């Protein structure tokens, strides 16, 4: 199954990404486009055997704008970029499974065809994120704590003070009763203070 996994990556996955301008490093595929860098990672499960290989597809987008807002620098190597948007492929390609499994009784051609279809769907979604604001709005729509400090800095720097205050209210409504909220509230207050609010 290890050989089949390598064959699928070499024969189907790598050419797909190459067609869309991605470069490969190990089981990672990267593409830089302006202030964004898109990333797909094929993650093999920790415990695989000769008769079963399980793997996941992780997706990410790095934004240089957001990196500047949280002081996460770059090492000059696209593979080291921190992902500001991050998810498993199932979150952006709903027809994708939680993971893929290669066993002797599967149809490798059918699995490969499905995988490629899911990757194309995932790429289509990631490429719809064309700037920092798209990433910020994605997490705001979910009222997510992920990227919240950078979101406030992004909005306040852009002069969107009312939108930032509204988002703070949304976060408080969702997480305000949790013990950890006091920590986040202190961080957010510091961010607002940076912008004189």
Short mmCIF file of C-alpha atoms in Angstrom, two decimals:
data_model
loop_
_atom_site.label_atom_id
_atom_site.label_comp_id
_atom_site.label_asym_id
_atom_site.label_seq_id
_atom_site.Cartn_x
_atom_site.Cartn_y
_atom_site.Cartn_z
CA UNK A 1 0.00 0.00 0.00
CA UNK A 2 2.95 2.31 0.58
CA UNK A 3 3.89 1.87 -3.08
CA UNK A 4 0.33 2.60 -4.17
CA UNK A 5 0.32 5.76 -2.06
CA UNK A 6 3.56 6.93 -3.69
CA UNK A 7 2.17 6.11 -7.13
CA UNK A 8 -1.00 8.16 -6.55
CA UNK A 9 1.05 11.13 -5.35
CA UNK A 10 3.48 10.89 -8.27
CA UNK A 11 1.00 10.04 -11.04
CA UNK A 12 -2.10 12.04 -10.10
CA UNK A 13 -1.56 14.50 -7.26
CA UNK A 14 1.76 16.08 -8.25
CA UNK A 15 0.72 16.73 -11.90
CA UNK A 16 -2.55 18.30 -10.73
CA UNK A 17 -0.77 20.76 -8.48
CA UNK A 18 1.93 21.44 -11.09
CA UNK A 19 -0.82 22.35 -13.59
CA UNK A 20 -2.03 25.01 -11.14
CA UNK A 21 1.44 26.46 -10.51
CA UNK A 22 2.26 24.69 -7.24
CA UNK A 23 5.70 23.42 -6.32
CA UNK A 24 6.30 20.27 -4.29
CA UNK A 25 8.47 19.72 -1.23
CA UNK A 26 8.08 16.31 0.37
CA UNK A 27 4.29 15.91 0.77
CA UNK A 28 3.64 19.66 0.68
CA UNK A 29 2.48 21.69 -2.30
CA UNK A 30 2.90 25.49 -2.35
CA UNK A 31 1.92 28.41 -4.52
CA UNK A 32 2.71 32.08 -3.89
CA UNK A 33 0.36 34.69 -5.34
CA UNK A 34 0.91 38.31 -4.35
CA UNK A 35 0.46 38.70 -0.59
CA UNK A 36 -0.83 35.14 -0.20
CA UNK A 37 0.77 31.72 -0.21
CA UNK A 38 -1.45 28.66 -0.65
CA UNK A 39 -0.49 25.32 0.84
CA UNK A 40 -1.73 21.73 0.68
CA UNK A 41 -0.20 19.07 2.89
CA UNK A 42 -0.73 15.33 2.52
CA UNK A 43 -0.41 13.97 6.07
CA UNK A 44 0.05 10.25 6.52
CA UNK A 45 -1.48 8.73 9.65
CA UNK A 46 1.01 7.87 12.40
CA UNK A 47 0.22 4.18 12.31
CA UNK A 48 0.13 2.64 8.85
CA UNK A 49 0.81 -0.96 7.86
CA UNK A 50 1.78 -2.86 4.74
CA UNK A 51 -1.93 -3.54 4.13
CA UNK A 52 -3.35 -0.12 5.00
CA UNK A 53 -2.27 3.48 4.46
CA UNK A 54 -4.44 6.26 5.82
CA UNK A 55 -3.85 9.93 5.03
CA UNK A 56 -5.38 13.38 5.46
CA UNK A 57 -5.30 16.54 3.35
CA UNK A 58 -4.57 19.78 5.21
CA UNK A 59 -5.09 23.14 3.53
CA UNK A 60 -3.70 26.54 4.43
CA UNK A 61 -3.22 30.11 3.31
CA UNK A 62 -0.52 32.47 4.55
CA UNK A 63 -1.08 36.22 4.35
CA UNK A 64 1.88 38.59 4.55
CA UNK A 65 -0.54 41.36 5.63
CA UNK A 66 -1.74 39.34 8.62
CA UNK A 67 1.79 38.19 9.40
CA UNK A 68 2.84 41.83 9.76
CA UNK A 69 0.00 42.38 12.23
CA UNK A 70 1.10 39.58 14.56
CA UNK A 71 4.85 39.88 14.04
CA UNK A 72 5.17 36.35 12.68
CA UNK A 73 7.99 36.79 10.22
CA UNK A 74 9.03 34.68 7.28
CA UNK A 75 12.18 32.65 6.93
CA UNK A 76 12.34 33.26 3.21
CA UNK A 77 11.15 29.72 2.53
CA UNK A 78 7.54 29.37 1.44
CA UNK A 79 7.34 25.99 3.17
CA UNK A 80 7.89 27.71 6.51
CA UNK A 81 5.01 30.16 6.14
CA UNK A 82 2.56 30.15 9.02
CA UNK A 83 -0.99 29.45 7.81
CA UNK A 84 -3.51 32.11 8.81
CA UNK A 85 -6.32 30.14 7.19
CA UNK A 86 -6.10 26.44 8.01
CA UNK A 87 -8.43 23.47 7.72
CA UNK A 88 -8.82 19.87 6.65
CA UNK A 89 -10.06 19.53 3.09
CA UNK A 90 -13.48 18.29 4.18
CA UNK A 91 -14.27 21.79 5.52
CA UNK A 92 -13.93 23.35 2.06
CA UNK A 93 -14.78 20.32 -0.10
CA UNK A 94 -17.84 18.84 1.66
CA UNK A 95 -17.87 15.69 -0.49
CA UNK A 96 -14.39 14.77 0.78
CA UNK A 97 -14.05 12.15 3.54
CA UNK A 98 -12.49 12.83 6.94
CA UNK A 99 -9.50 10.82 5.70
CA UNK A 100 -8.50 8.57 2.82
CA UNK A 101 -7.66 4.90 3.26
CA UNK A 102 -5.76 2.64 0.91
CA UNK A 103 -6.38 -1.09 1.39
CA UNK A 104 -5.98 -4.11 -0.95
CA UNK A 105 -9.74 -4.20 -1.65
CA UNK A 106 -10.20 -0.58 -2.79
CA UNK A 107 -10.34 0.54 -6.41
CA UNK A 108 -7.20 2.70 -6.62
CA UNK A 109 -8.33 4.45 -9.81
CA UNK A 110 -11.67 5.43 -8.26
CA UNK A 111 -9.99 6.65 -5.06
CA UNK A 112 -7.45 8.64 -7.03
CA UNK A 113 -10.18 10.19 -9.17
CA UNK A 114 -12.13 11.21 -6.04
CA UNK A 115 -9.00 12.61 -4.39
CA UNK A 116 -8.18 14.74 -7.44
CA UNK A 117 -11.77 16.01 -7.57
CA UNK A 118 -11.62 16.99 -3.88
CA UNK A 119 -8.25 18.70 -4.35
CA UNK A 120 -9.62 20.70 -7.28
CA UNK A 121 -12.63 21.74 -5.17
CA UNK A 122 -10.29 22.68 -2.32
CA UNK A 123 -8.06 24.70 -4.63
CA UNK A 124 -11.06 26.51 -6.03
CA UNK A 125 -12.09 27.56 -2.53
CA UNK A 126 -8.59 28.56 -1.41
CA UNK A 127 -8.05 30.59 -4.57
CA UNK A 128 -11.31 32.46 -3.81
CA UNK A 129 -9.45 33.89 -0.81
CA UNK A 130 -7.61 36.66 -2.60
CA UNK A 131 -6.52 38.84 0.32
CA UNK A 132 -6.31 39.25 4.07
CA UNK A 133 -9.87 40.63 4.27
CA UNK A 134 -11.28 37.42 2.77
CA UNK A 135 -9.52 35.35 5.46
CA UNK A 136 -10.62 37.72 8.22
CA UNK A 137 -14.24 37.65 7.05
CA UNK A 138 -14.22 33.83 6.83
CA UNK A 139 -13.41 33.52 10.53
CA UNK A 140 -15.65 36.43 11.50
CA UNK A 141 -18.59 34.62 9.86
CA UNK A 142 -17.86 31.66 12.14
CA UNK A 143 -17.39 33.92 15.20
CA UNK A 144 -14.08 32.14 15.65
CA UNK A 145 -11.38 32.86 18.21
CA UNK A 146 -8.78 31.73 15.67
CA UNK A 147 -7.04 34.80 14.22
CA UNK A 148 -9.15 37.12 16.38
CA UNK A 149 -6.29 39.39 17.52
CA UNK A 150 -5.07 39.81 13.95
CA UNK A 151 -8.67 40.41 12.87
CA UNK A 152 -9.05 43.28 15.31
CA UNK A 153 -5.73 44.80 14.24
CA UNK A 154 -6.67 44.43 10.58
CA UNK A 155 -10.06 46.10 11.06
CA UNK A 156 -8.77 48.88 13.31
CA UNK A 157 -5.84 49.62 11.00
CA UNK A 158 -8.31 49.88 8.12
CA UNK A 159 -10.48 52.28 10.15
CA UNK A 160 -13.34 49.79 10.47
CA UNK A 161 -13.85 50.59 14.17
CA UNK A 162 -17.58 49.84 14.28
CA UNK A 163 -17.08 46.48 12.59
CA UNK A 164 -14.35 45.64 15.12
CA UNK A 165 -16.60 46.60 18.04
CA UNK A 166 -19.46 44.55 16.61
CA UNK A 167 -17.17 41.52 16.25
CA UNK A 168 -16.03 41.95 19.85
CA UNK A 169 -19.69 41.87 20.91
CA UNK A 170 -20.24 38.69 18.89
CA UNK A 171 -17.22 36.99 20.47
CA UNK A 172 -18.36 38.04 23.94
CA UNK A 173 -21.85 36.66 23.30
CA UNK A 174 -20.41 33.32 22.19
CA UNK A 175 -17.49 32.86 24.61
CA UNK A 176 -18.13 35.36 27.43
CA UNK A 177 -19.26 32.73 29.94
CA UNK A 178 -16.11 30.61 29.49
CA UNK A 179 -13.27 30.88 32.03
CA UNK A 180 -10.74 31.60 29.29
CA UNK A 181 -12.68 34.67 28.15
CA UNK A 182 -10.90 36.89 30.68
CA UNK A 183 -7.59 36.10 28.94
CA UNK A 184 -8.96 36.97 25.51
CA UNK A 185 -10.71 40.09 26.81
CA UNK A 186 -7.40 41.36 28.20
CA UNK A 187 -5.65 40.70 24.87
CA UNK A 188 -8.40 42.44 22.91
CA UNK A 189 -8.35 45.45 25.22
CA UNK A 190 -4.60 45.76 24.57
CA UNK A 191 -5.17 45.62 20.81
CA UNK A 192 -7.86 48.32 20.94
CA UNK A 193 -5.53 50.42 23.13
CA UNK A 194 -2.84 50.21 20.43
CA UNK A 195 -5.25 52.13 18.20
CA UNK A 196 -6.27 54.63 20.88
CA UNK A 197 -9.61 53.00 21.69
#
